[in-house]
CSV table of C-alpha atoms in Angstrom, one decimal:
chain,number,residue,atom,x,y,z
A,26,MET,CA,186.9,-72.6,72.1
A,27,LYS,CA,186.1,-72.3,68.4
A,28,LYS,CA,188.6,-70.6,66.1
A,29,SER,CA,187.2,-67.7,64.1
A,30,ILE,CA,187.9,-68.1,60.3
A,31,TYR,CA,187.1,-66.8,56.9
A,32,ALA,CA,186.6,-68.9,53.8
A,33,VAL,CA,187.3,-68.1,50.1
A,34,PHE,CA,186.1,-70.2,47.2
A,35,ASP,CA,188.7,-69.9,44.4
A,36,VAL,CA,187.3,-71.5,41.3
A,37,GLY,CA,189.7,-72.0,38.4
A,38,LYS,CA,189.0,-73.7,35.1
A,39,THR,CA,190.8,-76.9,36.3
A,40,ASN,CA,191.1,-76.7,40.1
A,41,LYS,CA,188.5,-75.5,42.5
A,42,LYS,CA,189.5,-74.9,46.1
A,43,VAL,CA,188.3,-73.4,49.3
A,44,LEU,CA,190.9,-71.8,51.5
A,45,LEU,CA,190.4,-71.0,55.2
A,46,PHE,CA,192.1,-67.9,56.7
A,47,ASP,CA,192.4,-67.0,60.4
A,48,GLU,CA,191.8,-63.4,61.6
A,49,ASP,CA,195.4,-62.5,60.8
A,50,ARG,CA,194.9,-63.5,57.1
A,51,GLN,CA,197.1,-66.6,57.5
A,52,ILE,CA,196.0,-69.7,55.6
A,53,ILE,CA,195.2,-72.5,58.0
A,54,ASP,CA,193.6,-75.1,55.7
A,55,GLU,CA,192.8,-75.8,52.0
A,56,HIS,CA,190.5,-78.2,50.3
A,57,GLN,CA,190.8,-78.9,46.5
A,58,GLN,CA,188.1,-80.3,44.2
A,59,VAL,CA,188.4,-81.4,40.6
A,60,CYS,CA,185.1,-81.2,38.7
A,61,LEU,CA,185.3,-83.2,35.4
A,62,GLU,CA,183.9,-81.4,32.4
A,63,THR,CA,180.7,-82.3,30.6
A,64,VAL,CA,179.4,-81.0,27.2
A,65,ASP,CA,176.8,-78.5,26.2
A,66,GLU,CA,173.8,-79.3,23.9
A,67,GLU,CA,176.1,-78.9,20.9
A,68,GLY,CA,178.8,-81.3,22.3
A,69,PHE,CA,181.3,-78.6,23.2
A,70,PRO,CA,183.2,-79.1,26.6
A,71,CYS,CA,181.9,-77.0,29.4
A,72,GLU,CA,181.9,-76.8,33.2
A,73,THR,CA,179.7,-79.3,35.1
A,74,LEU,CA,177.6,-76.6,36.7
A,75,THR,CA,175.5,-79.0,38.9
A,76,ARG,CA,178.6,-80.6,40.4
A,77,LEU,CA,180.3,-77.2,41.0
A,78,SER,CA,177.1,-75.8,42.7
A,79,GLN,CA,176.7,-78.9,44.9
A,80,TRP,CA,180.4,-78.8,46.0
A,81,VAL,CA,180.1,-75.1,47.0
A,82,GLN,CA,176.9,-75.7,48.9
A,83,ASP,CA,178.3,-78.9,50.6
A,84,ARG,CA,181.5,-77.0,51.7
A,85,TRP,CA,179.4,-74.1,53.0
A,86,HIS,CA,177.2,-76.4,55.0
A,87,ALA,CA,180.3,-78.3,56.4
A,88,LEU,CA,182.0,-75.0,57.4
A,89,ARG,CA,179.0,-73.6,59.1
A,90,HIS,CA,178.6,-76.8,61.2
A,91,ASN,CA,182.2,-77.5,61.9
A,92,PRO,CA,182.7,-77.9,65.7
A,93,HIS,CA,186.1,-76.3,65.6
A,94,TYR,CA,185.4,-73.2,63.5
A,95,ASN,CA,183.3,-70.1,63.9
A,96,LEU,CA,182.8,-69.0,60.3
A,97,LYS,CA,182.7,-65.2,60.1
A,98,GLY,CA,182.7,-64.5,56.4
A,99,VAL,CA,183.0,-66.1,52.9
A,100,ASN,CA,183.9,-64.7,49.5
A,101,PHE,CA,184.3,-66.0,46.0
A,102,THR,CA,186.7,-65.5,43.1
A,103,SER,CA,186.7,-67.2,39.8
A,104,TYR,CA,187.7,-67.0,36.1
A,105,GLY,CA,185.7,-64.6,34.0
A,106,ALA,CA,184.0,-64.5,30.6
A,107,SER,CA,181.4,-66.9,31.9
A,108,PHE,CA,177.7,-66.5,32.6
A,109,VAL,CA,175.2,-68.6,34.6
A,110,HIS,CA,171.7,-68.1,33.3
A,111,LEU,CA,168.8,-68.4,35.8
A,112,GLY,CA,165.2,-69.0,35.0
A,113,ALA,CA,162.0,-67.8,36.7
A,114,ASN,CA,162.5,-70.2,39.6
A,115,GLY,CA,166.0,-68.9,40.3
A,116,GLN,CA,167.7,-72.1,39.1
A,117,PRO,CA,170.2,-72.5,36.2
A,118,ILE,CA,168.4,-73.3,32.9
A,119,LEU,CA,171.3,-73.5,30.5
A,120,PRO,CA,174.9,-74.9,30.5
A,121,LEU,CA,177.8,-72.8,31.7
A,122,TYR,CA,179.1,-72.3,28.2
A,123,ASN,CA,182.8,-72.4,27.7
A,124,TYR,CA,184.5,-69.1,26.7
A,125,LEU,CA,186.5,-71.1,24.2
A,126,LYS,CA,183.4,-72.1,22.3
A,127,PRO,CA,183.6,-70.7,18.8
A,128,MET,CA,181.3,-67.8,17.8
A,129,PRO,CA,179.7,-68.2,14.4
A,130,PRO,CA,181.6,-65.8,12.1
A,131,ALA,CA,178.4,-64.7,10.3
A,132,LEU,CA,176.9,-63.7,13.7
A,133,MET,CA,180.0,-61.6,14.5
A,134,THR,CA,179.6,-59.9,11.1
A,135,GLN,CA,175.9,-59.3,11.8
A,136,PHE,CA,176.7,-57.8,15.3
A,137,TYR,CA,179.3,-55.3,13.9
A,138,ALA,CA,177.0,-54.4,11.0
A,139,GLU,CA,174.2,-53.5,13.5
A,140,LEU,CA,176.5,-51.5,15.8
A,141,ASP,CA,176.4,-48.2,13.9
A,142,GLN,CA,180.0,-47.8,15.1
A,143,ASP,CA,183.4,-48.6,13.6
A,144,PRO,CA,184.7,-52.0,15.0
A,145,VAL,CA,187.9,-50.4,16.1
A,146,ASP,CA,186.0,-47.5,17.9
A,147,PHE,CA,183.8,-50.1,19.6
A,148,ALA,CA,186.8,-52.2,20.7
A,149,THR,CA,188.4,-49.0,22.1
A,150,ALA,CA,185.3,-47.8,23.9
A,151,THR,CA,184.6,-51.2,25.5
A,152,CYS,CA,188.3,-52.2,25.9
A,153,SER,CA,187.3,-55.4,24.2
A,154,PRO,CA,189.3,-56.7,21.2
A,155,GLN,CA,187.3,-59.2,19.1
A,156,MET,CA,187.6,-62.5,21.0
A,157,GLY,CA,184.4,-64.3,20.4
A,158,MET,CA,182.9,-65.8,23.5
A,159,LEU,CA,185.7,-64.3,25.6
A,160,ASN,CA,183.7,-61.1,25.1
A,161,SER,CA,181.1,-62.6,27.4
A,162,GLY,CA,178.5,-60.0,26.4
A,163,MET,CA,178.5,-61.7,22.9
A,164,GLN,CA,177.2,-64.9,24.6
A,165,LEU,CA,174.0,-63.1,25.4
A,166,TYR,CA,173.8,-61.7,21.8
A,167,TRP,CA,174.4,-65.2,20.5
A,168,LEU,CA,171.7,-66.7,22.7
A,169,LYS,CA,169.2,-64.0,21.7
A,170,ARG,CA,169.9,-64.5,17.9
A,171,THR,CA,170.4,-68.2,17.7
A,172,LYS,CA,168.5,-69.7,20.6
A,173,PRO,CA,165.6,-67.2,21.1
A,174,GLU,CA,163.4,-69.8,23.0
A,175,HIS,CA,166.2,-70.3,25.6
A,176,TYR,CA,167.0,-66.6,25.8
A,177,ALA,CA,163.3,-65.8,26.5
A,178,ARG,CA,163.4,-68.1,29.5
A,179,ILE,CA,166.4,-66.3,31.1
A,180,ARG,CA,165.3,-64.1,34.0
A,181,THR,CA,168.9,-63.2,35.2
A,182,SER,CA,172.4,-63.8,33.8
A,183,LEU,CA,175.1,-63.8,36.5
A,184,HIS,CA,178.8,-63.7,36.0
A,185,LEU,CA,180.3,-66.8,37.5
A,186,PRO,CA,181.8,-65.2,40.7
A,187,GLN,CA,178.4,-63.6,41.5
A,188,TYR,CA,176.6,-66.9,40.8
A,189,LEU,CA,178.8,-68.6,43.4
A,190,SER,CA,177.8,-65.8,45.9
A,191,TYR,CA,174.1,-66.2,44.9
A,192,LEU,CA,174.2,-69.9,45.8
A,193,ILE,CA,174.8,-68.9,49.4
A,194,SER,CA,173.2,-65.5,49.7
A,195,GLY,CA,170.2,-65.8,47.3
A,196,GLU,CA,171.0,-62.2,46.3
A,197,ALA,CA,171.7,-61.5,42.6
A,198,PHE,CA,174.3,-58.8,41.7
A,199,SER,CA,176.7,-57.8,39.0
A,200,ASP,CA,180.1,-56.5,40.0
A,201,TYR,CA,182.5,-54.1,38.1
A,202,THR,CA,185.4,-56.5,37.9
A,203,SER,CA,183.4,-59.0,35.9
A,204,VAL,CA,181.6,-56.5,33.8
A,205,GLY,CA,184.8,-54.6,33.0
A,206,CYS,CA,186.9,-57.5,31.8
A,207,HIS,CA,186.8,-57.5,27.9
A,208,THR,CA,183.0,-58.3,28.0
A,209,GLY,CA,182.0,-55.9,25.2
A,210,LEU,CA,179.3,-54.7,27.6
A,211,TRP,CA,180.8,-51.6,29.3
A,212,ASP,CA,181.5,-48.2,27.7
A,213,PHE,CA,184.6,-47.0,29.5
A,214,LYS,CA,184.4,-43.5,28.1
A,215,ARG,CA,180.8,-43.0,29.3
A,216,ASN,CA,181.1,-45.2,32.4
A,217,GLN,CA,177.9,-47.1,31.7
A,218,TYR,CA,176.7,-50.1,29.7
A,219,HIS,CA,177.3,-49.6,26.0
A,220,ASP,CA,174.4,-48.5,23.8
A,221,TRP,CA,174.1,-51.9,22.1
A,222,VAL,CA,173.3,-53.5,25.5
A,223,TYR,CA,170.2,-51.2,25.9
A,224,ARG,CA,169.2,-51.5,22.2
A,225,GLU,CA,169.1,-55.3,22.5
A,226,GLY,CA,167.4,-55.2,25.9
A,227,ILE,CA,170.2,-57.2,27.4
A,228,ASP,CA,170.3,-54.9,30.4
A,229,ASP,CA,167.0,-56.4,31.5
A,230,LYS,CA,168.8,-59.8,31.9
A,231,LEU,CA,171.7,-58.4,34.0
A,232,ALA,CA,171.6,-58.1,37.8
A,233,PRO,CA,172.1,-54.7,39.5
A,234,LEU,CA,175.7,-53.4,39.7
A,235,THR,CA,177.1,-53.0,43.2
A,236,LYS,CA,180.2,-51.3,44.5
A,237,ASP,CA,179.8,-52.9,47.9
A,238,SER,CA,181.7,-56.1,48.4
A,239,ILE,CA,179.1,-57.8,50.6
A,240,ALA,CA,176.0,-59.3,49.1
A,241,SER,CA,174.3,-60.4,52.3
A,242,VAL,CA,174.6,-61.5,55.9
A,243,VAL,CA,173.4,-65.1,56.4
A,244,ASP,CA,172.9,-66.1,60.0
A,245,GLY,CA,175.6,-63.6,61.1
A,246,ILE,CA,178.1,-64.7,58.4
A,247,LEU,CA,179.2,-62.0,55.9
A,248,VAL,CA,178.7,-63.3,52.3
A,249,GLY,CA,180.8,-61.5,49.7
A,250,VAL,CA,179.6,-60.5,46.2
A,251,GLY,CA,182.6,-62.2,44.6
A,252,LEU,CA,185.1,-60.8,42.1
A,253,HIS,CA,187.1,-61.7,39.0
A,254,ASP,CA,190.3,-63.6,39.8
A,255,SER,CA,192.7,-61.1,38.0
A,256,SER,CA,191.3,-58.2,40.0
A,257,ALA,CA,191.5,-60.2,43.2
A,258,ALA,CA,195.2,-61.0,42.7
A,259,LEU,CA,196.0,-57.3,42.5
A,260,LEU,CA,194.4,-56.3,45.8
A,261,PRO,CA,197.1,-57.6,48.2
A,262,TYR,CA,199.6,-55.4,46.3
A,263,ILE,CA,197.3,-52.4,46.4
A,264,GLN,CA,196.9,-52.9,50.2
A,265,GLN,CA,200.7,-53.2,50.6
A,266,ASP,CA,201.5,-49.9,48.8
A,267,ALA,CA,199.5,-46.7,48.6
A,268,LYS,CA,202.0,-45.2,46.2
A,269,PRO,CA,201.8,-45.9,42.5
A,270,PHE,CA,203.3,-49.2,41.3
A,271,LEU,CA,203.2,-51.7,38.5
A,272,LEU,CA,202.7,-55.4,39.0
A,273,ILE,CA,204.2,-57.8,36.4
A,274,SER,CA,202.4,-61.1,36.8
A,275,THR,CA,204.5,-63.8,35.1
A,276,GLY,CA,203.7,-67.2,33.7
A,277,THR,CA,202.7,-68.3,30.2
A,278,TRP,CA,201.9,-64.6,29.7
A,279,ALA,CA,203.7,-61.7,31.3
A,280,VAL,CA,200.8,-59.3,32.2
A,281,THR,CA,201.7,-55.8,33.4
A,282,LEU,CA,199.0,-54.2,35.6
A,283,SER,CA,198.9,-50.5,36.2
A,284,PRO,CA,196.1,-49.8,38.8
A,285,PHE,CA,196.9,-46.1,39.0
A,286,ASN,CA,196.7,-45.4,35.2
A,287,ARG,CA,193.3,-43.9,34.4
A,288,GLU,CA,194.1,-42.7,30.9
A,289,PRO,CA,191.7,-43.8,28.2
A,290,LEU,CA,192.7,-46.8,26.0
A,291,THR,CA,193.5,-45.8,22.4
A,292,PRO,CA,193.2,-47.8,19.2
A,293,GLU,CA,197.0,-48.0,19.0
A,294,LEU,CA,197.3,-49.3,22.6
A,295,LEU,CA,194.6,-51.9,21.9
A,296,ARG,CA,196.4,-53.0,18.7
A,297,ARG,CA,199.6,-53.5,20.7
A,298,ASP,CA,197.9,-55.9,23.2
A,299,CYS,CA,196.9,-53.4,25.9
A,300,LEU,CA,193.6,-53.5,27.8
A,301,SER,CA,191.7,-51.7,30.4
A,302,PHE,CA,189.5,-53.3,33.0
A,303,LEU,CA,187.6,-52.2,36.1
A,304,SER,CA,188.5,-52.3,39.7
A,305,PRO,CA,185.8,-53.4,42.3
A,306,LYS,CA,184.9,-49.7,42.7
A,307,GLY,CA,184.5,-49.2,39.0
A,308,GLU,CA,187.9,-47.5,38.4
A,309,MET,CA,190.0,-48.1,35.3
A,310,THR,CA,193.1,-50.4,35.5
A,311,LYS,CA,195.4,-50.6,32.6
A,312,ALA,CA,197.1,-53.8,31.5
A,313,SER,CA,199.6,-54.9,28.8
A,314,ARG,CA,200.7,-58.4,27.9
A,315,VAL,CA,203.5,-60.4,26.3
A,316,PHE,CA,203.5,-64.2,25.5
A,317,PHE,CA,206.7,-64.3,27.5
A,318,GLY,CA,206.6,-67.7,29.3
A,319,ARG,CA,205.4,-69.6,26.2
A,320,GLU,CA,208.2,-68.1,24.0
A,321,HIS,CA,210.8,-68.6,26.8
A,322,ASP,CA,209.9,-72.3,27.1
A,323,PHE,CA,209.8,-72.9,23.4
A,324,GLN,CA,213.2,-71.3,22.9
A,325,VAL,CA,214.7,-73.1,25.9
A,326,GLN,CA,213.7,-76.4,24.3
A,327,ARG,CA,215.4,-75.4,21.0
A,328,ILE,CA,218.6,-74.4,22.9
A,329,ALA,CA,218.7,-77.6,24.9
A,330,HIS,CA,218.2,-79.7,21.7
A,331,HIS,CA,220.8,-77.7,19.8
A,332,PHE,CA,223.5,-78.0,22.5
A,333,HIS,CA,222.5,-81.5,23.7
A,334,VAL,CA,221.8,-80.4,27.3
A,335,LYS,CA,218.9,-81.0,29.7
A,336,PRO,CA,216.0,-78.5,29.4
A,337,ASP,CA,216.6,-77.2,32.9
A,338,PHE,CA,220.2,-76.2,32.1
A,339,TYR,CA,219.5,-72.5,32.7
A,340,HIS,CA,218.6,-73.1,36.4
A,341,SER,CA,222.3,-72.9,37.3
A,342,LEU,CA,222.7,-69.4,35.7
A,343,MET,CA,222.8,-66.9,38.5
A,344,LEU,CA,224.5,-63.8,37.1
A,345,ALA,CA,223.3,-62.0,34.0
A,346,ARG,CA,225.7,-60.7,31.4
A,347,PRO,CA,225.4,-57.1,30.1
A,348,TYR,CA,223.5,-56.4,26.9
A,349,ASP,CA,225.3,-56.7,23.6
A,350,GLU,CA,224.1,-56.0,20.1
A,351,ALA,CA,223.7,-59.7,19.3
A,352,SER,CA,220.7,-59.8,21.6
A,353,HIS,CA,218.9,-57.5,19.2
A,354,ASP,CA,218.9,-60.3,16.6
A,355,PHE,CA,216.5,-62.4,18.7
A,356,GLN,CA,213.4,-63.5,16.7
A,357,PRO,CA,210.3,-64.7,18.5
A,358,TRP,CA,208.4,-67.7,17.2
A,359,CYS,CA,205.2,-67.7,19.3
A,360,MET,CA,204.2,-64.0,19.5
A,361,ARG,CA,202.6,-63.3,16.1
A,362,GLY,CA,199.5,-61.1,16.5
A,363,THR,CA,200.2,-60.5,20.2
A,364,GLY,CA,202.3,-58.1,22.4
A,365,PRO,CA,203.7,-54.7,21.5
A,366,PHE,CA,204.7,-55.9,18.0
A,367,PRO,CA,201.7,-57.8,16.7
A,368,GLU,CA,202.7,-57.4,13.1
A,369,ARG,CA,206.1,-59.1,13.5
A,370,GLN,CA,206.2,-62.4,11.6
A,371,ALA,CA,207.3,-65.6,13.2
A,372,LYS,CA,210.9,-66.4,12.3
A,373,GLU,CA,213.4,-69.0,13.4
A,374,TRP,CA,216.0,-67.6,15.8
A,375,ASP,CA,219.4,-68.6,14.6
A,376,LEU,CA,221.4,-70.4,17.3
A,377,SER,CA,224.4,-71.2,15.2
A,378,GLY,CA,226.4,-68.2,16.3
A,379,PHE,CA,226.5,-69.2,20.0
A,380,THR,CA,229.2,-71.4,21.5
A,381,THR,CA,227.3,-72.7,24.6
A,382,ALA,CA,223.7,-73.1,25.8
A,383,GLY,CA,224.4,-70.5,28.5
A,384,ASP,CA,225.5,-68.0,26.0
A,385,ALA,CA,222.3,-68.5,23.9
A,386,TYR,CA,220.2,-68.2,27.0
A,387,HIS,CA,221.6,-64.9,28.1
A,388,HIS,CA,220.8,-63.5,24.6
A,389,LEU,CA,217.3,-65.0,24.8
A,390,MET,CA,216.6,-63.3,28.1
A,391,HIS,CA,217.8,-59.9,26.8
A,392,GLY,CA,215.8,-60.3,23.6
A,393,LEU,CA,212.7,-61.3,25.5
A,394,MET,CA,213.2,-58.4,27.9
A,395,ASP,CA,213.5,-55.9,25.1
A,396,ILE,CA,209.9,-56.9,24.0
A,397,LEU,CA,208.6,-56.9,27.6
A,398,THR,CA,210.2,-53.5,28.3
A,399,GLU,CA,208.4,-52.1,25.2
A,400,SER,CA,205.1,-53.5,26.5
A,401,ILE,CA,205.6,-52.1,30.1
A,402,ASN,CA,206.4,-48.7,28.7
A,403,LEU,CA,203.1,-48.6,26.8
A,404,ILE,CA,201.2,-48.2,30.1
A,405,ARG,CA,203.9,-47.0,32.5
A,406,ARG,CA,203.8,-43.4,33.6
A,407,ASP,CA,206.5,-42.6,36.2
A,408,GLU,CA,206.0,-45.4,38.7
A,409,LYS,CA,209.1,-46.0,40.7
A,410,LEU,CA,208.1,-49.3,42.1
A,411,ILE,CA,207.6,-52.5,40.1
A,412,TYR,CA,206.4,-55.8,41.7
A,413,VAL,CA,207.0,-59.1,40.1
A,414,ASP,CA,205.1,-62.2,40.9
A,415,GLY,CA,204.7,-65.7,39.3
A,416,GLY,CA,207.4,-68.1,38.1
A,417,PHE,CA,209.9,-65.6,36.7
A,418,ALA,CA,210.1,-63.8,40.0
A,419,ARG,CA,212.4,-66.7,41.0
A,420,ASN,CA,214.6,-66.4,37.8
A,421,PRO,CA,217.7,-64.4,38.8
A,422,LEU,CA,218.5,-63.4,35.2
A,423,PHE,CA,215.0,-62.1,34.6
A,424,MET,CA,215.1,-60.0,37.8
A,425,GLN,CA,218.6,-58.6,37.1
A,426,ILE,CA,217.9,-57.7,33.5
A,427,LEU,CA,214.5,-56.1,34.4
A,428,GLY,CA,216.4,-54.0,36.9
A,429,TRP,CA,218.9,-52.9,34.3
A,430,ASN,CA,216.1,-51.9,31.9
A,431,PHE,CA,214.4,-49.8,34.6
A,432,PRO,CA,217.3,-48.2,36.5
A,433,ASP,CA,215.0,-45.5,37.9
A,434,ALA,CA,212.6,-48.1,39.6
A,435,LYS,CA,212.8,-50.4,42.6
A,436,ILE,CA,212.1,-54.0,41.6
A,437,LYS,CA,210.5,-56.1,44.3
A,438,THR,CA,208.9,-59.5,44.8
A,439,LEU,CA,206.3,-60.0,47.4
A,440,GLU,CA,205.8,-63.7,48.3
A,441,VAL,CA,202.0,-63.6,48.5
A,442,PRO,CA,200.8,-67.2,48.8
A,443,GLN,CA,197.4,-67.6,47.2
A,444,ALA,CA,197.2,-64.0,46.2
A,445,THR,CA,193.9,-64.4,44.4
A,446,ALA,CA,192.2,-65.9,47.5
A,447,LEU,CA,193.9,-63.4,49.8
A,448,GLY,CA,192.6,-60.6,47.5
A,449,ALA,CA,189.1,-62.0,47.8
A,450,LEU,CA,189.4,-61.8,51.6
A,451,ILE,CA,190.7,-58.2,51.4
A,452,HIS,CA,187.7,-57.4,49.2
A,453,LEU,CA,185.3,-58.8,51.8
A,454,GLU,CA,187.0,-56.7,54.5
A,455,GLN,CA,186.2,-53.5,52.4
A,456,GLY,CA,182.4,-54.1,52.6
A,457,GLU,CA,180.0,-51.8,54.4
A,458,ALA,CA,178.6,-54.6,56.6
A,459,TRP,CA,182.2,-55.5,57.7
A,460,LYS,CA,182.9,-52.0,58.7
A,461,LYS,CA,179.8,-51.8,60.8
A,462,THR,CA,180.5,-55.1,62.6
A,463,GLN,CA,184.1,-53.9,63.3
A,464,LEU,CA,182.7,-50.7,64.9
A,465,LEU,CA,180.2,-52.7,66.9
A,466,PHE,CA,182.9,-54.9,68.4
A,467,SER,CA,185.7,-52.4,68.8
């Protein structure tokens, strides 16, 4: 008898994978694919769109015809700030431009001059600090102004997760998680596209917005609309807890997510590295970030070099020491222009007063946690539950000091394997077509 399964395509910048889940949301198989980059017409590295598209279609075909599986649904999640531009025949006509591609400074100046709005007010309204192509709406402005012949050929521009869905469903949609992620397209105060989008006629190039998570049903298989990977990773935690919580996602950046904070973003919060983005239903989610992991690794290397120990020396440290005033002297090197203190200049942290590597590391963790605590408090209201995921969830000193800094909150880790893909599956389950099929068979 065939096993009923669901598939999720999880497309990162480096690794692309398809994960198979059983009906209990347990991962039963995973296939990885590495797609080597190509270059766009100006020689800048970019995704090899033809290869990516072919891989998705090949895996879809193989899953549908696998003799051991009965494929019931498929969804898609990927990185954001990326558009696929379709022509009149419904096929891509331009490269999948890299969001790291530099935006001409003169064009940025022109854009803000035409805005008829103060740049800070615009950034606040759209929750989009100036980030060049990372404000993906700017890519459409760039095409219109610098490549008008290409722009004229575009019938529809799809965010990458929705393009992956379109490959299977043939249905073109925009979704809130992609539109609401520092694109410069969405006016959070008015809950609609910003005026500049209509003024430039860019709304004509965008697919209809949908709150439903299912794009189509293909031969009885539910095909999801797809969603942005950061939003997908949050969904397993939302499903776990109905009561308000914060999620601290740790890695190179420590990003604190507050899915229950609907308060408007202010210029001051924006200046201190906070953002808002949209949930799949178009609801605001607050976020703040700190360059925590990068700073941690940089300083660990300095400590190891100073005390002539191996860089993994801190792995043996299990119990945190209480805070002392010396920790206040910590000076970050990698955080200038980011986090809750963007104006702080880079300074070399003096290690000469410490007697051991372990002593220095304890002070490092307290110093870093002071900065992270400030960042968390920028968006925290009175949440009594804080989840931690990512690498620092397995660092006992991080977890202990975080608990000391938030004595009124419960600190928890949820070991959610492949949270992004699981979130995409949960997203699929929230669709109208899913609900109807469940009623039909129950």
